[in-house]
Amino acid sequence: MPIAVLISGTGSNLQALIQGQQQGLPIDIQVVISNRPKAQGLQHAALAGIPTYTIDHRQYSDRASFETIVTNTLHQYDHQLIVLAGFMRKLTADFVHQFYGKMINLHPALLPKYPGLNTFERALQAGDHEHGSTVHYVSPEVDAGPIISQARLPIQPTDTINTLRQKNTTLEHRLLPHTVRLIAEGRITFNDPNVLLDGKNLPSEGTDLTEII
Ligand code: GRF
């Protein structure tokens, strides 16, 4: 399955997809786009021989003109899925509608809990006993689209923001490739607003992959 990946930073989840592809994950990463020129993930992509584009949002006067360039770049490739892997720009409803059901996002919390930023801090402050990450279809409202999959981990009393982030990031490096595999293999399908696995509707929290990945 040809895919496009949008990033803004480290790109460790992009790297997990690249490694997955090298090890037989049935995907073909055709293009990586970053809105930040210094995103480390651009180097991972370049090393793997994947075409990269930097489209620096600061050079555009508004979201729409930035997104026009992103759209034009994406249309040069015939991807079937766009993966937002640490892409830190809000997208307009117009952009999202173009790719609705064909664009997924990885979020470091068990949605619908903790959309937005600082999820580790918020989970620790709330005294939660578990945390995790979610993969969901992108809808115009941030971190709110139909959920595909989640993976969980226990929060230990000794956990800090940093230890929780580290553990959660390791979890994401398995969750994202596995979820993309399910989509590439046609096992996950989307019949708005329902997400299906092997033809059966999933609950609103998606499929729990904690024990599988
Ligand atoms: C991940 O934690 C993801 O959940 C969030 O941004 C982070 C990206 O990390 N959306 P990386 O750039 O893939 O290392």
Short mmCIF file of N, CA and C and ligand atoms in Angstrom, two decimals, residues 9-14 84-88 105-108 120 133 169 172-173, ligand 1:
data_model
loop_
_atom_site.label_atom_id
_atom_site.label_comp_id
_atom_site.label_asym_id
_atom_site.label_seq_id
_atom_site.Cartn_x
_atom_site.Cartn_y
_atom_site.Cartn_z
N GLY A 9 8.81 16.57 13.54
CA GLY A 9 9.92 16.53 14.49
C GLY A 9 10.81 15.32 14.36
N THR A 10 10.98 14.64 15.50
CA THR A 10 11.95 13.56 15.62
C THR A 10 11.75 12.47 14.57
N GLY A 11 10.52 12.13 14.32
CA GLY A 11 10.26 11.13 13.29
C GLY A 11 10.58 9.71 13.72
N SER A 12 10.50 9.43 15.02
CA SER A 12 10.81 8.06 15.44
C SER A 12 9.71 7.09 14.98
N ASN A 13 8.50 7.57 14.88
CA ASN A 13 7.43 6.70 14.37
C ASN A 13 7.55 6.51 12.86
N LEU A 14 8.00 7.53 12.17
CA LEU A 14 8.32 7.37 10.75
C LEU A 14 9.40 6.30 10.61
N LEU A 84 -0.22 10.82 9.70
CA LEU A 84 0.31 11.95 10.46
C LEU A 84 1.08 11.35 11.63
N ALA A 85 2.41 11.43 11.56
CA ALA A 85 3.25 10.82 12.58
C ALA A 85 4.02 11.94 13.28
N GLY A 86 3.37 12.54 14.26
CA GLY A 86 3.99 13.67 14.94
C GLY A 86 3.93 14.92 14.10
N PHE A 87 2.86 15.09 13.35
CA PHE A 87 2.66 16.31 12.54
C PHE A 87 1.89 17.30 13.40
N MET A 88 2.52 18.43 13.69
CA MET A 88 2.01 19.31 14.74
C MET A 88 1.31 20.57 14.23
N ASN A 105 -4.01 9.51 12.25
CA ASN A 105 -3.13 10.24 13.16
C ASN A 105 -2.80 9.35 14.35
N LEU A 106 -1.62 9.55 14.87
CA LEU A 106 -1.18 8.85 16.08
C LEU A 106 -1.18 9.86 17.22
N HIS A 107 -1.86 9.52 18.30
CA HIS A 107 -1.95 10.46 19.42
C HIS A 107 -1.52 9.77 20.72
N PRO A 108 -0.69 10.44 21.52
CA PRO A 108 -0.13 9.78 22.71
C PRO A 108 -1.06 9.82 23.92
N PHE A 120 1.08 13.26 28.92
CA PHE A 120 1.73 12.48 29.99
C PHE A 120 1.56 13.22 31.32
N SER A 133 -1.58 4.95 23.68
CA SER A 133 -1.71 5.75 22.46
C SER A 133 -2.86 5.24 21.61
N THR A 169 6.42 5.91 23.92
CA THR A 169 6.99 6.02 22.58
C THR A 169 7.37 4.64 22.04
N GLU A 172 4.31 3.01 20.90
CA GLU A 172 3.84 3.55 19.61
C GLU A 172 4.57 2.95 18.43
N HIS A 173 5.85 2.63 18.65
CA HIS A 173 6.65 2.09 17.54
C HIS A 173 6.17 0.70 17.13
C1 GRF B 1 4.23 10.78 19.02
O1 GRF B 1 4.23 10.62 20.41
C2 GRF B 1 2.82 10.90 18.52
O2 GRF B 1 1.89 10.22 19.31
C3 GRF B 1 2.55 12.37 18.56
O3 GRF B 1 3.78 12.97 18.27
C4 GRF B 1 4.85 12.10 18.64
C5 GRF B 1 5.76 12.00 17.45
O4 GRF B 1 6.99 11.44 17.76
N1 GRF B 1 1.49 12.73 17.68
P1 GRF B 1 8.02 11.13 16.61
O5 GRF B 1 8.29 12.42 15.85
O6 GRF B 1 7.43 10.07 15.72
O7 GRF B 1 9.26 10.64 17.29
#
